[in-house]
């Protein structure tokens, strides 16, 4: 992987096609300052073009936090137009993660608050430890979520629950997050990376183009410029022209495991 050594706030570790990206500011609860956002943007541009990376796990450094939000110390002196640029930029970076055609799992190891909850929600799948806590506490600061949280939380848990979490600023524990559908799985802390890798390995054993098309088709559901059903027809058609599908169907008929590239 290019340039991992040059990051100040991210640590990248590539193992058998799985890149673990750790946000590394444990003394600040891994809060998203300008550098973290810049480096995440750069990293996802690299991930897109690096054939050695097949899938990604994002996690936080230390035992307390995944990410406790945007870095509040950078908020002072920001006016309306800078705030709007900041939100648009954060949204754009998280959209790159959401639209990544390589699967991305958030391994939530602690507080996922504000921008941290938003980052986890931009990932395709969320696996949390029993100690993880979720929330959009921006109202405590006289703010609202700005990195896509008002939209993705509503998509994930529905309008009523999303409004409750964002209007109250309350935190939701891992059990609650599982009940609400905010996370896919809850596991013991010591199993977090193991379980995240296990699920990612299962996904990576499937046809990568089919997996990418699933992501694209589901994304179309939330893209107001697209008709998801039409996109599904197109993507379904694309599968039939692929060597990957030839291999999958042939392997089934020959009663063997498919070998996808
Ligand atoms: N931005 C900047 N710094 C943050 C931060 C954030 N979002 N969240 C935590 N930190 C810093 C604290 O200021 C503190 O720094 P210091 O040691 O230099 O004083 C350090 O991280 C540890 O945090 P602390 O509050 O002492 O830990 P805690 O265990 O008592 O509480 C939290 C943990 C996550 C509940 C608490 O830090 C918190 O509420 N953070 C803000 C969450 C938030 O509002 N996020 C949305 C931002 S828009």
PDB file of C-alpha atoms and ligand atoms in Angstrom:
ATOM      1  CA  UNK A   1       0.000   0.000   0.000  1.00  0.00           C
ATOM      2  CA  UNK A   2       1.392   3.383  -0.966  1.00  0.00           C
ATOM      3  CA  UNK A   3       2.117   6.130   1.518  1.00  0.00           C
ATOM      4  CA  UNK A   4       0.922   4.515   4.741  1.00  0.00           C
ATOM      5  CA  UNK A   5       4.169   5.434   6.388  1.00  0.00           C
ATOM      6  CA  UNK A   6       3.584   9.109   5.739  1.00  0.00           C
ATOM      7  CA  UNK A   7       0.300   9.378   7.667  1.00  0.00           C
ATOM      8  CA  UNK A   8       0.303  11.120  11.025  1.00  0.00           C
ATOM      9  CA  UNK A   9      -3.083  10.017  12.291  1.00  0.00           C
ATOM     10  CA  UNK A  10      -3.797   6.727  10.526  1.00  0.00           C
ATOM     11  CA  UNK A  11      -2.090   3.379  10.751  1.00  0.00           C
ATOM     12  CA  UNK A  12      -2.581   0.980   7.869  1.00  0.00           C
ATOM     13  CA  UNK A  13      -1.901  -2.728   8.084  1.00  0.00           C
ATOM     14  CA  UNK A  14      -2.417  -4.925   5.045  1.00  0.00           C
ATOM     15  CA  UNK A  15      -2.812  -8.646   5.557  1.00  0.00           C
ATOM     16  CA  UNK A  16      -4.068 -11.083   2.936  1.00  0.00           C
ATOM     17  CA  UNK A  17      -6.004  -8.411   1.051  1.00  0.00           C
ATOM     18  CA  UNK A  18      -7.578  -6.899   4.184  1.00  0.00           C
ATOM     19  CA  UNK A  19      -6.442  -3.395   5.053  1.00  0.00           C
ATOM     20  CA  UNK A  20      -7.005  -2.431   8.678  1.00  0.00           C
ATOM     21  CA  UNK A  21      -7.119   1.354   8.978  1.00  0.00           C
ATOM     22  CA  UNK A  22      -6.737   2.482  12.583  1.00  0.00           C
ATOM     23  CA  UNK A  23      -7.507   6.086  13.488  1.00  0.00           C
ATOM     24  CA  UNK A  24      -4.692   6.854  15.850  1.00  0.00           C
ATOM     25  CA  UNK A  25      -5.304   9.771  18.239  1.00  0.00           C
ATOM     26  CA  UNK A  26      -6.154   7.806  21.376  1.00  0.00           C
ATOM     27  CA  UNK A  27      -5.367  10.719  23.729  1.00  0.00           C
ATOM     28  CA  UNK A  28      -8.114  12.718  21.947  1.00  0.00           C
ATOM     29  CA  UNK A  29     -10.557   9.819  21.648  1.00  0.00           C
ATOM     30  CA  UNK A  30      -9.553   9.586  17.966  1.00  0.00           C
ATOM     31  CA  UNK A  31     -11.480  12.788  17.245  1.00  0.00           C
ATOM     32  CA  UNK A  32     -11.617  13.721  13.569  1.00  0.00           C
ATOM     33  CA  UNK A  33      -9.420  16.758  13.123  1.00  0.00           C
ATOM     34  CA  UNK A  34      -8.481  18.223   9.744  1.00  0.00           C
ATOM     35  CA  UNK A  35      -5.515  15.886   9.398  1.00  0.00           C
ATOM     36  CA  UNK A  36      -7.547  12.728  10.041  1.00  0.00           C
ATOM     37  CA  UNK A  37     -10.094  13.785   7.425  1.00  0.00           C
ATOM     38  CA  UNK A  38      -7.395  14.674   4.896  1.00  0.00           C
ATOM     39  CA  UNK A  39      -5.659  11.365   5.481  1.00  0.00           C
ATOM     40  CA  UNK A  40      -8.893   9.367   5.258  1.00  0.00           C
ATOM     41  CA  UNK A  41      -9.622  11.054   1.935  1.00  0.00           C
ATOM     42  CA  UNK A  42      -6.163  10.242   0.654  1.00  0.00           C
ATOM     43  CA  UNK A  43      -6.300   6.679   1.967  1.00  0.00           C
ATOM     44  CA  UNK A  44      -9.597   5.913   0.252  1.00  0.00           C
ATOM     45  CA  UNK A  45      -8.289   7.319  -3.039  1.00  0.00           C
ATOM     46  CA  UNK A  46      -5.341   4.889  -2.666  1.00  0.00           C
ATOM     47  CA  UNK A  47      -7.580   1.999  -1.642  1.00  0.00           C
ATOM     48  CA  UNK A  48      -9.594   2.476  -4.820  1.00  0.00           C
ATOM     49  CA  UNK A  49      -6.574   1.990  -7.078  1.00  0.00           C
ATOM     50  CA  UNK A  50      -4.509  -0.475  -5.043  1.00  0.00           C
ATOM     51  CA  UNK A  51      -5.256  -3.958  -6.370  1.00  0.00           C
ATOM     52  CA  UNK A  52      -3.642  -5.514  -3.286  1.00  0.00           C
ATOM     53  CA  UNK A  53      -6.444  -4.125  -1.097  1.00  0.00           C
ATOM     54  CA  UNK A  54      -9.591  -6.231  -1.411  1.00  0.00           C
ATOM     55  CA  UNK A  55     -11.503  -5.022   1.641  1.00  0.00           C
ATOM     56  CA  UNK A  56     -11.133  -2.576   4.530  1.00  0.00           C
ATOM     57  CA  UNK A  57     -11.736  -2.532   8.280  1.00  0.00           C
ATOM     58  CA  UNK A  58     -11.819   0.861  10.012  1.00  0.00           C
ATOM     59  CA  UNK A  59     -11.253   0.935  13.754  1.00  0.00           C
ATOM     60  CA  UNK A  60     -10.042   3.266  16.511  1.00  0.00           C
ATOM     61  CA  UNK A  61      -6.865   3.156  18.546  1.00  0.00           C
ATOM     62  CA  UNK A  62      -7.021   2.355  22.254  1.00  0.00           C
ATOM     63  CA  UNK A  63      -9.762   0.760  24.299  1.00  0.00           C
ATOM     64  CA  UNK A  64     -12.106   3.677  24.857  1.00  0.00           C
ATOM     65  CA  UNK A  65     -13.066   5.170  21.548  1.00  0.00           C
ATOM     66  CA  UNK A  66     -13.746   4.336  17.946  1.00  0.00           C
ATOM     67  CA  UNK A  67     -14.070   8.064  17.194  1.00  0.00           C
ATOM     68  CA  UNK A  68     -15.632  10.572  19.629  1.00  0.00           C
ATOM     69  CA  UNK A  69     -16.648  12.999  16.910  1.00  0.00           C
ATOM     70  CA  UNK A  70     -15.271  15.882  14.961  1.00  0.00           C
ATOM     71  CA  UNK A  71     -12.478  17.671  16.812  1.00  0.00           C
ATOM     72  CA  UNK A  72     -14.348  20.284  18.845  1.00  0.00           C
ATOM     73  CA  UNK A  73     -11.140  22.277  19.449  1.00  0.00           C
ATOM     74  CA  UNK A  74     -11.186  23.203  15.740  1.00  0.00           C
ATOM     75  CA  UNK A  75     -14.701  24.712  15.929  1.00  0.00           C
ATOM     76  CA  UNK A  76     -13.825  28.075  17.432  1.00  0.00           C
ATOM     77  CA  UNK A  77     -13.870  31.051  15.086  1.00  0.00           C
ATOM     78  CA  UNK A  78     -15.585  29.157  12.265  1.00  0.00           C
ATOM     79  CA  UNK A  79     -18.210  31.217  10.434  1.00  0.00           C
ATOM     80  CA  UNK A  80     -21.216  30.050   8.463  1.00  0.00           C
ATOM     81  CA  UNK A  81     -19.496  29.721   5.098  1.00  0.00           C
ATOM     82  CA  UNK A  82     -16.496  27.826   6.515  1.00  0.00           C
ATOM     83  CA  UNK A  83     -18.900  25.577   8.440  1.00  0.00           C
ATOM     84  CA  UNK A  84     -20.768  24.794   5.237  1.00  0.00           C
ATOM     85  CA  UNK A  85     -17.512  23.967   3.440  1.00  0.00           C
ATOM     86  CA  UNK A  86     -16.499  21.783   6.366  1.00  0.00           C
ATOM     87  CA  UNK A  87     -19.757  19.806   6.280  1.00  0.00           C
ATOM     88  CA  UNK A  88     -19.677  19.467   2.488  1.00  0.00           C
ATOM     89  CA  UNK A  89     -16.099  18.199   2.644  1.00  0.00           C
ATOM     90  CA  UNK A  90     -16.845  15.716   5.437  1.00  0.00           C
ATOM     91  CA  UNK A  91     -19.873  14.488   3.526  1.00  0.00           C
ATOM     92  CA  UNK A  92     -17.801  14.052   0.371  1.00  0.00           C
ATOM     93  CA  UNK A  93     -15.128  12.026   2.190  1.00  0.00           C
ATOM     94  CA  UNK A  94     -17.691   9.770   3.868  1.00  0.00           C
ATOM     95  CA  UNK A  95     -19.458   9.337   0.547  1.00  0.00           C
ATOM     96  CA  UNK A  96     -16.209   7.946  -0.909  1.00  0.00           C
ATOM     97  CA  UNK A  97     -16.231   5.347   1.856  1.00  0.00           C
ATOM     98  CA  UNK A  98     -19.904   4.511   1.340  1.00  0.00           C
ATOM     99  CA  UNK A  99     -19.464   4.236  -2.423  1.00  0.00           C
ATOM    100  CA  UNK A 100     -16.253   2.220  -2.215  1.00  0.00           C
ATOM    101  CA  UNK A 101     -16.694  -0.842  -4.412  1.00  0.00           C
ATOM    102  CA  UNK A 102     -14.461  -2.717  -1.981  1.00  0.00           C
ATOM    103  CA  UNK A 103     -16.327  -3.762   1.184  1.00  0.00           C
ATOM    104  CA  UNK A 104     -15.710  -1.601   4.270  1.00  0.00           C
ATOM    105  CA  UNK A 105     -16.488  -2.755   7.825  1.00  0.00           C
ATOM    106  CA  UNK A 106     -16.456  -0.439  10.850  1.00  0.00           C
ATOM    107  CA  UNK A 107     -15.044  -2.315  13.849  1.00  0.00           C
ATOM    108  CA  UNK A 108     -16.456  -0.106  16.604  1.00  0.00           C
ATOM    109  CA  UNK A 109     -14.280  -0.525  19.681  1.00  0.00           C
ATOM    110  CA  UNK A 110     -15.767   2.167  21.955  1.00  0.00           C
ATOM    111  CA  UNK A 111     -17.415   5.583  21.705  1.00  0.00           C
ATOM    112  CA  UNK A 112     -18.800   6.285  18.235  1.00  0.00           C
ATOM    113  CA  UNK A 113     -20.162   9.772  18.753  1.00  0.00           C
ATOM    114  CA  UNK A 114     -20.977  12.582  16.362  1.00  0.00           C
ATOM    115  CA  UNK A 115     -18.661  12.279  13.368  1.00  0.00           C
ATOM    116  CA  UNK A 116     -17.602   8.868  14.734  1.00  0.00           C
ATOM    117  CA  UNK A 117     -21.136   7.534  14.501  1.00  0.00           C
ATOM    118  CA  UNK A 118     -21.363   9.163  11.071  1.00  0.00           C
ATOM    119  CA  UNK A 119     -18.135   7.483   9.970  1.00  0.00           C
ATOM    120  CA  UNK A 120     -19.366   4.088  11.179  1.00  0.00           C
ATOM    121  CA  UNK A 121     -22.643   4.615   9.327  1.00  0.00           C
ATOM    122  CA  UNK A 122     -20.794   5.450   6.098  1.00  0.00           C
ATOM    123  CA  UNK A 123     -19.172   1.988   6.246  1.00  0.00           C
ATOM    124  CA  UNK A 124     -21.099  -0.884   4.667  1.00  0.00           C
ATOM    125  CA  UNK A 125     -21.294  -2.966   7.853  1.00  0.00           C
ATOM    126  CA  UNK A 126     -20.812  -2.213  11.576  1.00  0.00           C
ATOM    127  CA  UNK A 127     -19.523  -4.686  14.151  1.00  0.00           C
ATOM    128  CA  UNK A 128     -19.349  -3.352  17.715  1.00  0.00           C
ATOM    129  CA  UNK A 129     -17.916  -4.453  21.037  1.00  0.00           C
ATOM    130  CA  UNK A 130     -20.196  -4.856  24.051  1.00  0.00           C
ATOM    131  CA  UNK A 131     -18.684  -1.612  25.430  1.00  0.00           C
ATOM    132  CA  UNK A 132     -19.368   0.476  22.317  1.00  0.00           C
ATOM    133  CA  UNK A 133     -21.612   3.501  22.652  1.00  0.00           C
ATOM    134  CA  UNK A 134     -23.291   5.385  19.852  1.00  0.00           C
ATOM    135  CA  UNK A 135     -24.744   8.853  19.691  1.00  0.00           C
ATOM    136  CA  UNK A 136     -25.193  12.108  17.852  1.00  0.00           C
ATOM    137  CA  UNK A 137     -24.628  14.498  20.772  1.00  0.00           C
ATOM    138  CA  UNK A 138     -24.223  17.617  18.596  1.00  0.00           C
ATOM    139  CA  UNK A 139     -27.289  19.291  20.171  1.00  0.00           C
ATOM    140  CA  UNK A 140     -25.280  19.485  23.410  1.00  0.00           C
ATOM    141  CA  UNK A 141     -23.023  21.915  21.528  1.00  0.00           C
ATOM    142  CA  UNK A 142     -25.854  23.782  19.823  1.00  0.00           C
ATOM    143  CA  UNK A 143     -25.077  21.910  16.613  1.00  0.00           C
ATOM    144  CA  UNK A 144     -26.500  19.256  14.320  1.00  0.00           C
ATOM    145  CA  UNK A 145     -24.668  16.398  12.618  1.00  0.00           C
ATOM    146  CA  UNK A 146     -22.922  17.628   9.470  1.00  0.00           C
ATOM    147  CA  UNK A 147     -21.186  14.630   7.925  1.00  0.00           C
ATOM    148  CA  UNK A 148     -24.313  12.904   6.641  1.00  0.00           C
ATOM    149  CA  UNK A 149     -25.638  11.768  10.023  1.00  0.00           C
ATOM    150  CA  UNK A 150     -29.141  13.210   9.716  1.00  0.00           C
ATOM    151  CA  UNK A 151     -29.601  11.228   6.517  1.00  0.00           C
ATOM    152  CA  UNK A 152     -27.784   7.942   7.176  1.00  0.00           C
ATOM    153  CA  UNK A 153     -29.125   7.518  10.713  1.00  0.00           C
ATOM    154  CA  UNK A 154     -32.664   7.991   9.418  1.00  0.00           C
ATOM    155  CA  UNK A 155     -31.999   5.470   6.639  1.00  0.00           C
ATOM    156  CA  UNK A 156     -30.584   2.922   9.086  1.00  0.00           C
ATOM    157  CA  UNK A 157     -32.939   3.124  12.071  1.00  0.00           C
ATOM    158  CA  UNK A 158     -35.988   4.994  10.771  1.00  0.00           C
ATOM    159  CA  UNK A 159     -37.327   8.472  11.378  1.00  0.00           C
ATOM    160  CA  UNK A 160     -38.609   8.188  14.962  1.00  0.00           C
ATOM    161  CA  UNK A 161     -35.504   6.601  16.457  1.00  0.00           C
ATOM    162  CA  UNK A 162     -33.176   8.868  14.455  1.00  0.00           C
ATOM    163  CA  UNK A 163     -35.009  11.945  15.721  1.00  0.00           C
ATOM    164  CA  UNK A 164     -34.879  10.622  19.291  1.00  0.00           C
ATOM    165  CA  UNK A 165     -31.106  10.073  19.174  1.00  0.00           C
ATOM    166  CA  UNK A 166     -30.334  13.389  17.474  1.00  0.00           C
ATOM    167  CA  UNK A 167     -32.778  15.559  19.467  1.00  0.00           C
ATOM    168  CA  UNK A 168     -31.945  14.093  22.883  1.00  0.00           C
ATOM    169  CA  UNK A 169     -28.181  13.737  22.414  1.00  0.00           C
ATOM    170  CA  UNK A 170     -28.527  10.480  24.400  1.00  0.00           C
ATOM    171  CA  UNK A 171     -26.070   7.643  23.971  1.00  0.00           C
ATOM    172  CA  UNK A 172     -27.170   4.210  22.852  1.00  0.00           C
ATOM    173  CA  UNK A 173     -25.332   1.162  24.161  1.00  0.00           C
ATOM    174  CA  UNK A 174     -24.333  -1.769  21.965  1.00  0.00           C
ATOM    175  CA  UNK A 175     -27.420  -3.831  22.845  1.00  0.00           C
ATOM    176  CA  UNK A 176     -29.652  -0.894  21.964  1.00  0.00           C
ATOM    177  CA  UNK A 177     -27.727  -0.273  18.754  1.00  0.00           C
ATOM    178  CA  UNK A 178     -28.226  -3.919  17.768  1.00  0.00           C
ATOM    179  CA  UNK A 179     -31.955  -3.744  18.565  1.00  0.00           C
ATOM    180  CA  UNK A 180     -32.291  -0.549  16.549  1.00  0.00           C
ATOM    181  CA  UNK A 181     -30.418  -1.981  13.550  1.00  0.00           C
ATOM    182  CA  UNK A 182     -27.616   0.545  13.879  1.00  0.00           C
ATOM    183  CA  UNK A 183     -25.056  -2.265  14.120  1.00  0.00           C
ATOM    184  CA  UNK A 184     -24.948  -5.657  12.443  1.00  0.00           C
ATOM    185  CA  UNK A 185     -23.282  -7.599  15.262  1.00  0.00           C
ATOM    186  CA  UNK A 186     -22.082  -7.154  18.837  1.00  0.00           C
ATOM    187  CA  UNK A 187     -19.046  -9.169  19.942  1.00  0.00           C
ATOM    188  CA  UNK A 188     -16.651  -9.368  22.891  1.00  0.00           C
ATOM    189  CA  UNK A 189     -13.888  -6.749  22.687  1.00  0.00           C
ATOM    190  CA  UNK A 190     -11.137  -9.334  22.253  1.00  0.00           C
ATOM    191  CA  UNK A 191     -12.989 -10.845  19.280  1.00  0.00           C
ATOM    192  CA  UNK A 192     -13.698  -7.573  17.447  1.00  0.00           C
ATOM    193  CA  UNK A 193     -10.979  -7.744  14.812  1.00  0.00           C
ATOM    194  CA  UNK A 194     -11.207 -11.518  14.474  1.00  0.00           C
ATOM    195  CA  UNK A 195     -14.978 -11.405  13.818  1.00  0.00           C
ATOM    196  CA  UNK A 196     -14.645  -8.403  11.496  1.00  0.00           C
ATOM    197  CA  UNK A 197     -11.955 -10.206   9.493  1.00  0.00           C
ATOM    198  CA  UNK A 198     -14.026 -13.397   9.429  1.00  0.00           C
ATOM    199  CA  UNK A 199     -17.025 -11.626   7.900  1.00  0.00           C
ATOM    200  CA  UNK A 200     -14.815  -9.724   5.474  1.00  0.00           C
ATOM    201  CA  UNK A 201     -13.073 -12.963   4.426  1.00  0.00           C
ATOM    202  CA  UNK A 202     -16.468 -14.520   3.701  1.00  0.00           C
ATOM    203  CA  UNK A 203     -17.376 -11.509   1.543  1.00  0.00           C
ATOM    204  CA  UNK A 204     -13.966 -11.601  -0.184  1.00  0.00           C
ATOM    205  CA  UNK A 205     -14.426 -15.267  -1.067  1.00  0.00           C
ATOM    206  CA  UNK A 206     -17.357 -14.262  -3.328  1.00  0.00           C
ATOM    207  CA  UNK A 207     -17.180 -12.721  -6.777  1.00  0.00           C
ATOM    208  CA  UNK A 208     -15.670  -9.242  -6.235  1.00  0.00           C
ATOM    209  CA  UNK A 209     -17.601  -7.709  -9.124  1.00  0.00           C
ATOM    210  CA  UNK A 210     -20.855  -9.146  -7.808  1.00  0.00           C
ATOM    211  CA  UNK A 211     -20.077  -7.714  -4.355  1.00  0.00           C
ATOM    212  CA  UNK A 212     -19.290  -4.315  -5.910  1.00  0.00           C
ATOM    213  CA  UNK A 213     -22.577  -4.446  -7.846  1.00  0.00           C
ATOM    214  CA  UNK A 214     -24.525  -5.243  -4.671  1.00  0.00           C
ATOM    215  CA  UNK A 215     -23.019  -2.106  -3.092  1.00  0.00           C
ATOM    216  CA  UNK A 216     -23.867  -0.042  -6.171  1.00  0.00           C
ATOM    217  CA  UNK A 217     -27.443  -1.323  -6.375  1.00  0.00           C
ATOM    218  CA  UNK A 218     -28.124  -0.697  -2.687  1.00  0.00           C
ATOM    219  CA  UNK A 219     -26.578   2.781  -2.945  1.00  0.00           C
ATOM    220  CA  UNK A 220     -29.019   3.545  -5.775  1.00  0.00           C
ATOM    221  CA  UNK A 221     -31.861   3.107  -3.275  1.00  0.00           C
ATOM    222  CA  UNK A 222     -30.669   6.261  -1.489  1.00  0.00           C
ATOM    223  CA  UNK A 223     -29.665   8.275  -4.543  1.00  0.00           C
ATOM    224  CA  UNK A 224     -32.555  10.521  -5.528  1.00  0.00           C
ATOM    225  CA  UNK A 225     -31.157  10.930  -9.042  1.00  0.00           C
ATOM    226  CA  UNK A 226     -31.465   7.182  -9.696  1.00  0.00           C
ATOM    227  CA  UNK A 227     -34.183   4.580  -9.945  1.00  0.00           C
ATOM    228  CA  UNK A 228     -32.916   1.651  -7.879  1.00  0.00           C
ATOM    229  CA  UNK A 229     -34.967  -0.931  -9.758  1.00  0.00           C
ATOM    230  CA  UNK A 230     -33.620   0.292 -13.108  1.00  0.00           C
ATOM    231  CA  UNK A 231     -30.079   0.190 -11.703  1.00  0.00           C
ATOM    232  CA  UNK A 232     -30.675  -3.351 -10.479  1.00  0.00           C
ATOM    233  CA  UNK A 233     -31.781  -4.443 -13.978  1.00  0.00           C
ATOM    234  CA  UNK A 234     -28.650  -2.879 -15.487  1.00  0.00           C
ATOM    235  CA  UNK A 235     -26.272  -4.372 -12.904  1.00  0.00           C
ATOM    236  CA  UNK A 236     -27.964  -7.788 -13.121  1.00  0.00           C
ATOM    237  CA  UNK A 237     -27.411  -7.655 -16.884  1.00  0.00           C
ATOM    238  CA  UNK A 238     -23.758  -6.705 -16.420  1.00  0.00           C
ATOM    239  CA  UNK A 239     -23.200  -9.841 -14.343  1.00  0.00           C
ATOM    240  CA  UNK A 240     -24.195 -12.006 -17.308  1.00  0.00           C
ATOM    241  CA  UNK A 241     -21.359 -10.625 -19.413  1.00  0.00           C
ATOM    242  CA  UNK A 242     -18.747 -11.369 -16.768  1.00  0.00           C
ATOM    243  CA  UNK A 243     -16.132 -14.110 -16.531  1.00  0.00           C
ATOM    244  CA  UNK A 244     -16.909 -14.131 -12.829  1.00  0.00           C
ATOM    245  CA  UNK A 245     -20.465 -15.288 -13.404  1.00  0.00           C
ATOM    246  CA  UNK A 246     -19.322 -17.879 -15.949  1.00  0.00           C
ATOM    247  CA  UNK A 247     -17.016 -19.294 -13.287  1.00  0.00           C
ATOM    248  CA  UNK A 248     -19.671 -19.186 -10.533  1.00  0.00           C
ATOM    249  CA  UNK A 249     -22.309 -20.969 -12.590  1.00  0.00           C
ATOM    250  CA  UNK A 250     -19.848 -23.489 -14.102  1.00  0.00           C
ATOM    251  CA  UNK A 251     -18.456 -24.311 -10.651  1.00  0.00           C
ATOM    252  CA  UNK A 252     -21.969 -24.928  -9.315  1.00  0.00           C
ATOM    253  CA  UNK A 253     -22.844 -27.228 -12.208  1.00  0.00           C
ATOM    254  CA  UNK A 254     -19.529 -29.069 -11.858  1.00  0.00           C
ATOM    255  CA  UNK A 255     -20.145 -29.404  -8.096  1.00  0.00           C
ATOM    256  CA  UNK A 256     -16.928 -27.608  -7.132  1.00  0.00           C
ATOM    257  CA  UNK A 257     -16.031 -24.377  -5.361  1.00  0.00           C
ATOM    258  CA  UNK A 258     -15.729 -21.362  -7.659  1.00  0.00           C
ATOM    259  CA  UNK A 259     -12.342 -19.712  -8.089  1.00  0.00           C
ATOM    260  CA  UNK A 260     -12.884 -15.965  -8.344  1.00  0.00           C
ATOM    261  CA  UNK A 261     -10.074 -13.560  -9.152  1.00  0.00           C
TER     262      UNK A 261
HETATM  263  N1  LIG B   1     -13.012  16.715  20.049  1.00  0.00           N
HETATM  264  C1  LIG B   1     -11.860  17.093  20.617  1.00  0.00           C
HETATM  265  N2  LIG B   1     -11.367  16.494  21.715  1.00  0.00           N
HETATM  266  C2  LIG B   1     -12.075  15.479  22.231  1.00  0.00           C
HETATM  267  C3  LIG B   1     -13.279  15.035  21.697  1.00  0.00           C
HETATM  268  C4  LIG B   1     -13.759  15.698  20.535  1.00  0.00           C
HETATM  269  N3  LIG B   1     -14.880  15.332  19.909  1.00  0.00           N
HETATM  270  N4  LIG B   1     -13.749  14.017  22.444  1.00  0.00           N
HETATM  271  C5  LIG B   1     -12.853  13.823  23.421  1.00  0.00           C
HETATM  272  N5  LIG B   1     -11.845  14.706  23.306  1.00  0.00           N
HETATM  273  C6  LIG B   1     -10.653  14.850  24.175  1.00  0.00           C
HETATM  274  C7  LIG B   1     -10.982  15.526  25.480  1.00  0.00           C
HETATM  275  O1  LIG B   1     -11.043  16.924  25.326  1.00  0.00           O
HETATM  276  C8  LIG B   1      -9.835  15.063  26.327  1.00  0.00           C
HETATM  277  O2  LIG B   1      -8.694  15.807  26.007  1.00  0.00           O
HETATM  278  P1  LIG B   1      -7.678  16.342  27.160  1.00  0.00           P
HETATM  279  O3  LIG B   1      -7.205  15.091  27.846  1.00  0.00           O
HETATM  280  O4  LIG B   1      -6.631  17.060  26.406  1.00  0.00           O
HETATM  281  O5  LIG B   1      -8.511  17.198  28.039  1.00  0.00           O
HETATM  282  C9  LIG B   1      -9.614  13.630  25.845  1.00  0.00           C
HETATM  283  O6  LIG B   1     -10.185  13.570  24.544  1.00  0.00           O
HETATM  284  C10 LIG B   1     -10.265  12.595  26.702  1.00  0.00           C
HETATM  285  O7  LIG B   1     -11.643  12.896  26.792  1.00  0.00           O
HETATM  286  P2  LIG B   1     -12.441  12.984  28.175  1.00  0.00           P
HETATM  287  O8  LIG B   1     -13.665  13.831  27.969  1.00  0.00           O
HETATM  288  O9  LIG B   1     -11.520  13.403  29.279  1.00  0.00           O
HETATM  289  O10 LIG B   1     -12.823  11.458  28.398  1.00  0.00           O
HETATM  290  P3  LIG B   1     -14.102  10.853  29.151  1.00  0.00           P
HETATM  291  O11 LIG B   1     -13.864   9.389  29.208  1.00  0.00           O
HETATM  292  O12 LIG B   1     -14.366  11.592  30.394  1.00  0.00           O
HETATM  293  O13 LIG B   1     -15.340  11.130  28.154  1.00  0.00           O
HETATM  294  C11 LIG B   1     -16.455  11.237  26.012  1.00  0.00           C
HETATM  295  C12 LIG B   1     -15.393  10.537  26.868  1.00  0.00           C
HETATM  296  C13 LIG B   1     -16.335  10.660  24.624  1.00  0.00           C
HETATM  297  C14 LIG B   1     -17.865  10.924  26.572  1.00  0.00           C
HETATM  298  C15 LIG B   1     -16.244  12.767  26.008  1.00  0.00           C
HETATM  299  O14 LIG B   1     -14.898  13.014  25.663  1.00  0.00           O
HETATM  300  C16 LIG B   1     -17.109  13.529  25.051  1.00  0.00           C
HETATM  301  O15 LIG B   1     -18.275  13.767  25.348  1.00  0.00           O
HETATM  302  N6  LIG B   1     -16.564  13.935  23.888  1.00  0.00           N
HETATM  303  C17 LIG B   1     -17.247  14.766  22.947  1.00  0.00           C
HETATM  304  C18 LIG B   1     -18.278  13.984  22.171  1.00  0.00           C
HETATM  305  C19 LIG B   1     -19.009  14.885  21.189  1.00  0.00           C
HETATM  306  O16 LIG B   1     -19.696  15.820  21.565  1.00  0.00           O
HETATM  307  N7  LIG B   1     -18.863  14.587  19.886  1.00  0.00           N
HETATM  308  C20 LIG B   1     -19.506  15.315  18.842  1.00  0.00           C
HETATM  309  C21 LIG B   1     -18.631  16.410  18.359  1.00  0.00           C
HETATM  310  S1  LIG B   1     -19.439  17.362  17.123  1.00  0.00           S
END
